[in-house]
Coordinates of C-alpha atoms in Angstrom, one line a residue:
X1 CA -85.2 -88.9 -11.4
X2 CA -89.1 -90.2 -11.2
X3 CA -90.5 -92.8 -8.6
X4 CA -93.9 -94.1 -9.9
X5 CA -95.8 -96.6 -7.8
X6 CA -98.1 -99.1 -9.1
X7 CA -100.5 -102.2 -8.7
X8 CA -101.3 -103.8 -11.7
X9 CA -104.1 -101.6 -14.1
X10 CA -105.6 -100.4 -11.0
X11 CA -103.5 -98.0 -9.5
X12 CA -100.4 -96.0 -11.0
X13 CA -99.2 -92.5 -10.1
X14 CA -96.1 -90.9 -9.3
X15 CA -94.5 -90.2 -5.7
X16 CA -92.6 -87.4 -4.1
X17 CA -89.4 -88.6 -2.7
X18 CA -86.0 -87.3 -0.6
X19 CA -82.6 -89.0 -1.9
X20 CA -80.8 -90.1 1.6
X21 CA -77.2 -90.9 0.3
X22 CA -78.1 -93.6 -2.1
X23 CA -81.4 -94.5 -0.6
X24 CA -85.1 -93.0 -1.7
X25 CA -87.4 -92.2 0.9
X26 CA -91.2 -91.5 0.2
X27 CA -94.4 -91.8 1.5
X28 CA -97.4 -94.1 0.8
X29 CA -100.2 -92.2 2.2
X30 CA -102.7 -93.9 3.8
X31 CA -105.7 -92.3 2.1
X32 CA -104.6 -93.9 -1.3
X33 CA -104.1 -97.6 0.1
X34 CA -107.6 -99.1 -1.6
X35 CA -106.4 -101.6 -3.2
X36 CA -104.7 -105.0 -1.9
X37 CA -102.4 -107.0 -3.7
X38 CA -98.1 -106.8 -4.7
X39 CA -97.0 -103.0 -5.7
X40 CA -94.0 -102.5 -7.7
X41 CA -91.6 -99.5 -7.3
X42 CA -90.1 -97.9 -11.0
X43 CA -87.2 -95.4 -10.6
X44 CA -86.6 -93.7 -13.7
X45 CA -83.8 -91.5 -15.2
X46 CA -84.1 -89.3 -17.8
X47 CA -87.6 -90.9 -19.1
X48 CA -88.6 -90.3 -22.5
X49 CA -85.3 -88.2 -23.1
X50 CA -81.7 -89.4 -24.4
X51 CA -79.9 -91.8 -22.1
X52 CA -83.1 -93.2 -20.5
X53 CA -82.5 -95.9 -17.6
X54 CA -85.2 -97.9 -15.7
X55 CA -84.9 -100.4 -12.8
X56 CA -88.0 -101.7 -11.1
X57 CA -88.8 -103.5 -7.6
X58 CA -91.2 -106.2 -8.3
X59 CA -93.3 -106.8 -5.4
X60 CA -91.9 -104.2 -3.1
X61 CA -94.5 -104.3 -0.8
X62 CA -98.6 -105.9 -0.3
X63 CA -101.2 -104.9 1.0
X64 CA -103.9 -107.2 2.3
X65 CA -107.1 -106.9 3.4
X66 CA -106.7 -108.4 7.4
X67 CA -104.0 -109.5 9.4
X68 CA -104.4 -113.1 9.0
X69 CA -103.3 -112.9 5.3
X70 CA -100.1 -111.6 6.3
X71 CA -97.1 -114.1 5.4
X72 CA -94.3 -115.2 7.4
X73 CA -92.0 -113.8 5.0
X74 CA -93.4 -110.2 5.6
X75 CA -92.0 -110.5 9.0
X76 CA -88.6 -111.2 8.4
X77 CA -88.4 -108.5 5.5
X78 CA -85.1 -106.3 6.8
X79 CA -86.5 -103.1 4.5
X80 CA -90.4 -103.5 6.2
X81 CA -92.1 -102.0 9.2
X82 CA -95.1 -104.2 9.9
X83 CA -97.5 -102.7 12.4
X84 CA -100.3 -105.0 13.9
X85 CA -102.5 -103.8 16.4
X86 CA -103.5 -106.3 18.8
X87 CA -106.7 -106.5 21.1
X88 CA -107.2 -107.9 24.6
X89 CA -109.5 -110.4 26.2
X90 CA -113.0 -108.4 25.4
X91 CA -116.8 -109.5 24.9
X92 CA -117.7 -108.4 21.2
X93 CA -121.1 -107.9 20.6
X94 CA -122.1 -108.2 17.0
X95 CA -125.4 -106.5 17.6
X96 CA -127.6 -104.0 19.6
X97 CA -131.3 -104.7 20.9
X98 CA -133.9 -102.4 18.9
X99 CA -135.2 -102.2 14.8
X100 CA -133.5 -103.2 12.4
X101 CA -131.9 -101.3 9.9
X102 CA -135.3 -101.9 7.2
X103 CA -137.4 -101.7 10.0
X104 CA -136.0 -97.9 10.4
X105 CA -136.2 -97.4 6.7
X106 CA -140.1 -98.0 6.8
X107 CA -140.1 -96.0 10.0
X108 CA -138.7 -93.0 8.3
X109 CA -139.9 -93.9 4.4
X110 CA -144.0 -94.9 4.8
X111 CA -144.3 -94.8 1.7
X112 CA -141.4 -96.8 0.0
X113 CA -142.3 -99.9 -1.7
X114 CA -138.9 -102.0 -1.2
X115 CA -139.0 -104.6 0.5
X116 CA -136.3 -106.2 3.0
X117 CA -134.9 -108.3 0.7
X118 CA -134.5 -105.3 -1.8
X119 CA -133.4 -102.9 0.5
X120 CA -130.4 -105.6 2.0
X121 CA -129.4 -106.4 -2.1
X122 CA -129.6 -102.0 -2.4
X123 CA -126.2 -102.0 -0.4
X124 CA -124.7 -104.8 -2.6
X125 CA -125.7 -103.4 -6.2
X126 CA -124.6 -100.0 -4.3
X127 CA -121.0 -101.8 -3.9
X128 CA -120.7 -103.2 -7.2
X129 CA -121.8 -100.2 -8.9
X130 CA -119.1 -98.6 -7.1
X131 CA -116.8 -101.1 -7.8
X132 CA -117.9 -100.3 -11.5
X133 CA -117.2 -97.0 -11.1
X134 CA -113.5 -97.6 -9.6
X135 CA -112.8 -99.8 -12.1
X136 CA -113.8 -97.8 -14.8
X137 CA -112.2 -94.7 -12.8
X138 CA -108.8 -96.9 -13.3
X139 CA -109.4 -97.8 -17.2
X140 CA -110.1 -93.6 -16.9
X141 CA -106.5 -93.0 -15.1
X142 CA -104.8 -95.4 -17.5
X143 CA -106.2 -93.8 -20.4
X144 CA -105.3 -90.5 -18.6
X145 CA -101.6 -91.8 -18.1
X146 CA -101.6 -93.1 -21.3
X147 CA -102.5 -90.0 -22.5
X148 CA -99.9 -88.2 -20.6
X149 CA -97.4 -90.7 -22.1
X150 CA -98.2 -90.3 -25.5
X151 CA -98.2 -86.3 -24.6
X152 CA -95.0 -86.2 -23.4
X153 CA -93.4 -88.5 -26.0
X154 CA -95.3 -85.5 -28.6
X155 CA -94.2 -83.0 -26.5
X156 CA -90.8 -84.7 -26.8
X157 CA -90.6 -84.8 -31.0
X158 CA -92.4 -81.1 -30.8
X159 CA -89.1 -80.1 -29.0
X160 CA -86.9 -81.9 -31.0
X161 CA -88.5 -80.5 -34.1
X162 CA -88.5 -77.3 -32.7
X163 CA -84.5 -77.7 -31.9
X164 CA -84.3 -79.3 -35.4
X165 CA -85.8 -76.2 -36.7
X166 CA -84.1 -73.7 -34.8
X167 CA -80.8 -75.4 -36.0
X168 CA -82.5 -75.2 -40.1
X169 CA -83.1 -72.0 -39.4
X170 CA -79.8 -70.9 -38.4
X171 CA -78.4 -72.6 -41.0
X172 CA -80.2 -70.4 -43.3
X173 CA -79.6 -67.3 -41.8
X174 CA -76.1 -68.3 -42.7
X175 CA -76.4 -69.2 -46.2
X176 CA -78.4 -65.9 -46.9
X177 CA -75.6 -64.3 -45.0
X178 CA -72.7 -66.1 -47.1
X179 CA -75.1 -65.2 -50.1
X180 CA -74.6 -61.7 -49.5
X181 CA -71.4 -61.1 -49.3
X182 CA -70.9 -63.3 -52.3
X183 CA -73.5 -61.0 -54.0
X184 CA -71.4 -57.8 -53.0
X185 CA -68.5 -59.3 -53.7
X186 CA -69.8 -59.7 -57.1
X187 CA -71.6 -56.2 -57.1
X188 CA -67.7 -54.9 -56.3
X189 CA -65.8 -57.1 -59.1
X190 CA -68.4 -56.1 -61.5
X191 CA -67.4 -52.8 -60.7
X192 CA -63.7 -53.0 -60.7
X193 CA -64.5 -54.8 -63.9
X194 CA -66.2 -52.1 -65.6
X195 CA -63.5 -49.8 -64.4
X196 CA -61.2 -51.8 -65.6
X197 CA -62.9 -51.9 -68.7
X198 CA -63.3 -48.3 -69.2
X199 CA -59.7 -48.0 -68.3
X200 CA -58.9 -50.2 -71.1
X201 CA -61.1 -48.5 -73.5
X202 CA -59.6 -44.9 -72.6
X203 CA -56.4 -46.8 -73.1
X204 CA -56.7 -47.9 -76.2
X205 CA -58.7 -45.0 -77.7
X206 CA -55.5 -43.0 -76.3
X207 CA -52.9 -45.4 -77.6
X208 CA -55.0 -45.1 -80.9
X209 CA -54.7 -41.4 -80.6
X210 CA -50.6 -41.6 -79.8
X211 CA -50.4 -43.9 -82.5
X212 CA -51.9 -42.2 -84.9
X213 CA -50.4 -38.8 -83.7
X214 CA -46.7 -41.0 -83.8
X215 CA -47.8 -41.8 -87.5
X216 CA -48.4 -38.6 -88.5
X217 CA -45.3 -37.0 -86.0
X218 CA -43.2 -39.5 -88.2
X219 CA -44.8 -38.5 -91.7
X220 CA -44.1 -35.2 -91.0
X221 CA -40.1 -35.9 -89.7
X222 CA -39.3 -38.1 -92.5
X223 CA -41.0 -34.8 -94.8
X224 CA -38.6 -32.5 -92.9
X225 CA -35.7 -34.9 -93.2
X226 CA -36.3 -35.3 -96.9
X227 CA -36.6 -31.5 -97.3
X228 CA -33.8 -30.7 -95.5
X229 CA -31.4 -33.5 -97.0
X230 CA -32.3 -31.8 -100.0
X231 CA -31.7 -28.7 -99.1
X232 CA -28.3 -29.4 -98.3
X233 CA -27.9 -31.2 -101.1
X234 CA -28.8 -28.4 -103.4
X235 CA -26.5 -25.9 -101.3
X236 CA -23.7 -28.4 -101.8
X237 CA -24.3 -28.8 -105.6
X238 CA -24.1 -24.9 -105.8
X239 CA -21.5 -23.8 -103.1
X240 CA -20.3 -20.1 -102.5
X241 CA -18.4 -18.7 -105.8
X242 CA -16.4 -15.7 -106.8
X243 CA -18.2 -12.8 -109.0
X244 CA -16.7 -9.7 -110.5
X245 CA -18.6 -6.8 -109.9
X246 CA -17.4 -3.7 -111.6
X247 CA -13.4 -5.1 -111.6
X248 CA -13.9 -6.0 -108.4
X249 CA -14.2 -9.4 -106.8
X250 CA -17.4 -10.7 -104.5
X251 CA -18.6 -13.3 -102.9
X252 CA -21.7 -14.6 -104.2
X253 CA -24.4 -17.4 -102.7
X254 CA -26.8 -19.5 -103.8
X255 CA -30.3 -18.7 -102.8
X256 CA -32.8 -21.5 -102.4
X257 CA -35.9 -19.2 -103.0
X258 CA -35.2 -17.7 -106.3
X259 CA -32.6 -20.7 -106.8
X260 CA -30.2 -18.0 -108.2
X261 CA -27.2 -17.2 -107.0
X262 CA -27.2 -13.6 -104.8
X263 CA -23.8 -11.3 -104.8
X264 CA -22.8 -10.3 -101.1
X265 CA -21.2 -7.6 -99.8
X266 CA -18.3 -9.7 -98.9
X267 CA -15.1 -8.9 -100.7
X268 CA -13.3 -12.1 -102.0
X269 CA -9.7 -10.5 -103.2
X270 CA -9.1 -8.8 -99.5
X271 CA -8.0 -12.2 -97.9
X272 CA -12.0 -12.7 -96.6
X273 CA -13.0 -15.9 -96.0
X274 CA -16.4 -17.3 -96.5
X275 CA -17.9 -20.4 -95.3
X276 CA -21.3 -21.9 -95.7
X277 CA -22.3 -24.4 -92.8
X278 CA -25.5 -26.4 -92.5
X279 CA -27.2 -28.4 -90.2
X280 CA -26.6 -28.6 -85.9
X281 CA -23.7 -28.9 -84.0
X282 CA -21.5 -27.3 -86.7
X283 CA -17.9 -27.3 -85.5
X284 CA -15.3 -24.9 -87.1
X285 CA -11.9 -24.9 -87.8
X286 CA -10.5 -20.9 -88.1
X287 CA -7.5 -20.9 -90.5
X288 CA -7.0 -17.4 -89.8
X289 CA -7.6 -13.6 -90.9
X290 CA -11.7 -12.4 -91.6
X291 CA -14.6 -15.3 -91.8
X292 CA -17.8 -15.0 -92.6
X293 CA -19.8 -17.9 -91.6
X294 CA -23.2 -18.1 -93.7
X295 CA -26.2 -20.8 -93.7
X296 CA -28.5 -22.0 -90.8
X297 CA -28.0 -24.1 -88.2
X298 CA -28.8 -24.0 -84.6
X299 CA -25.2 -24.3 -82.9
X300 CA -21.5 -23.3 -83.9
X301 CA -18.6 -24.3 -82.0
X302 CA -15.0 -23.3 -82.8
X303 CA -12.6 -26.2 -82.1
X304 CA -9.4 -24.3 -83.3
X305 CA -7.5 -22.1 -84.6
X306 CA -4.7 -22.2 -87.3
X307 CA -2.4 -20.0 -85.9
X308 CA -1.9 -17.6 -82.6
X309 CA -4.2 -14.7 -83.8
X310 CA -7.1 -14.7 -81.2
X311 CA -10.4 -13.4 -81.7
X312 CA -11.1 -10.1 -80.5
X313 CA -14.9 -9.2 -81.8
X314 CA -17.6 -11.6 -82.4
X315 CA -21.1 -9.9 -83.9
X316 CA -24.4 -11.1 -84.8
X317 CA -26.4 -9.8 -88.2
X318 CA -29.6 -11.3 -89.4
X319 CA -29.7 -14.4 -91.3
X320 CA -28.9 -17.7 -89.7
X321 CA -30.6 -19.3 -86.9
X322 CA -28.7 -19.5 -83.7
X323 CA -30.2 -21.4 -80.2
X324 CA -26.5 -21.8 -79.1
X325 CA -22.8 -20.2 -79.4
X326 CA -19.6 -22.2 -77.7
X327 CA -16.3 -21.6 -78.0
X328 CA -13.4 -23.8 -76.0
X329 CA -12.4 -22.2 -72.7
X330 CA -8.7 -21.4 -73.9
X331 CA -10.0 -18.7 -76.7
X332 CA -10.1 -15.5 -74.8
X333 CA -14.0 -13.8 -76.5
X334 CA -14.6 -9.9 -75.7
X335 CA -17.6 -7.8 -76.3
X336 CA -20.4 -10.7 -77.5
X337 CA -23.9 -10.8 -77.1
X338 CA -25.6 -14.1 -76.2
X339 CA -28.3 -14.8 -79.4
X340 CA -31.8 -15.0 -78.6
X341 CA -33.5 -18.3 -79.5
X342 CA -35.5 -18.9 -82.1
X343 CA -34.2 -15.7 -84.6
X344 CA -32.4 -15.9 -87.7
X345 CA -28.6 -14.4 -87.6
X346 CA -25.5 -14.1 -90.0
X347 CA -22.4 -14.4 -87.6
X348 CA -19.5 -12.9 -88.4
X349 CA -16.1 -13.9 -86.4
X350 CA -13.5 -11.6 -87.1
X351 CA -9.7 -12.5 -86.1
X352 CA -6.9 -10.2 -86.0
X353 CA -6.0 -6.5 -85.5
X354 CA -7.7 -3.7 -87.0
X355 CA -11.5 -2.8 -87.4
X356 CA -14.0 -3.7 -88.9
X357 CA -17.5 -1.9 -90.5
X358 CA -20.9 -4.0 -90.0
X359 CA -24.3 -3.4 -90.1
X360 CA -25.8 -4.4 -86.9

């Protein structure tokens, strides 16, 4: 809240006040009553800021010059204190015997060179030069106000630029905030990119590498299948026959090294049987008395036997490769030796009583 007091151009300043419930009290010093005429109150609110309001009192108050010029109305005013002062019944003398005013000014200044009517029209062109000065004293304190206006409406935009400002500037701090976090966000997908991508690359080269080792795994299988599919084809084209050796009968086997058939030491007119087997998993059917099973393979099972004879020795003798000998729970095996993997045996199952030579 502001209070300003004015009259006219001439006189314009602001005024202390106390708030008394709704009504401002103030006070118009004597010392600055010099000039006569209306004076109008302004209370403002907020002045040259948002929300501004402004309600004036025209003619609030006059001063006049002397008594006489005081109006009727004045009197009756509810909200004015008029003061008169009021003399009694007195002789006024205008006047005191003795020199004049000039006539002291010669007295005093000898020498001075005005003369009475100069030095009576002194105190008038004194007045109006003072008058002069007042008045231009008041153009002075209107510039000075205007001044202060147009200061404060400055000061006013400085502030608001200065807010405006502040605000752009925040603003900014927040984009280049915002812009890095997208710039390390991008920093940290470029990198799970490039791992990604180097991930892929080791991926591939590897899937290359178990491709090509599949290929050549697969060359070599199909090599092996071919060469063992015609290795038991040639063993089945040229199966185990009977030779006489000096009147006597033998067993004789092809061999695929020297592709010639080889005489064994088995005897083929004592009731011996020999079978050839190839391949895994064999599974043997015993018809009974001495078998020789020949050939490789990496498992033999016996699934039955012909007639009640049970087994009662099972040996080992190099050449065929064993990883695994079963037999079915209700054969009652004594006295064998569990092969070792990966070596080459004959096996010889003997049924029956009696015993038999081998070379071990």
């Amino acid at each position: 809240m502001r209070l300003e007091i004015a009259t006219g151009s001439r006189f314009r300043r602001n005024v202390p006040f106390e708030a008394d419930d709704s009504v401002a009290e103030f006070l118009f010093q004597g010392s600055e009553q010099r000039y006569v005429g209306a004076y109008t109150l302004t209370m403002w609110e907020n002045r040259g800021k948002e929300n501004q309001t402004v309600v004036d009192r025209c003619d609030a108050f006059c001063l006049v010059a002397c008594s006489c010029e005081e109006s009727a109305e004045s009197a009756d005013e509810p909200n004015l204190d008029v003061e008169t002062l009021e003399l009694g019944t007195s002789n006024l003398e205008t006047g005191v015997p003795g020199m004049s005013a000039y006539e002291l000014f010669k007295e005093y200044n000898p020498g001075s060179e005005l003369t009475e009517e100069q030095y009576a029209e002194a105190p008038v062109q004194a007045a109006e030069a003072a008058l002069a000065m007042v008045e231009q004293l008041e153009k002075t304190e209107a510039s000075v106000t205007k001044a202060e206006h147009t200061r404060e409406q400055a000061e006013q935009g400085r502030e608001a630029s200065e807010r405006a400002r502040a605000t752009a500037e925040q603003a900014r701090v927040t984009a280049e905030l915002q812009r890095t976090l997208a710039e390390q966000t991008r920093v940290t997908n470029e990198s799970s990119r490039q791992t990604a991508e180097t991930g892929r690359q080791a991926a591939e080269t590897k899937r290359e590498e178990n491709t090509s080792e599949a290929i050549r795994n697969c060359k070599t299988a199909t090599q092996e299948a071919e060469d063992e599919a015609a290795r038991v084809r040639t063993l089945a084209d040229n199966p185990p026959k009977i030779v006489e050796v000096d009147g006597m009968a033998y067993w004789a086997f092809y061999d695929l090294e020297t592709k010639q058939y080889v005489t064994s030491q088995y005897r083929a007119d004592d009731g011996t049987i020999v079978q050839q087997v190839e391949g895994s998993a064999v599974s043997l059917d015993v018809k009974g008395g001495t078998m020789y099973v020949c050939g490789e393979l990496t498992s033999l099972t016996i699934a039955s036997v012909e007639n009640s004879t049970q087994p009662s020795i099972i040996r080992f003798t190099s050449g065929a490769t064993a990883t695994q000998f079963s037999y079915q729970d209700d054969f009652n095996i004594t006295g064998w030796t569990k092969p070792e993997e990966n070596r080459n045996y004959t096996i010889c199952v003997l049924f029956g009583a009696g015993n038999m030579t081998y070379d071990e």
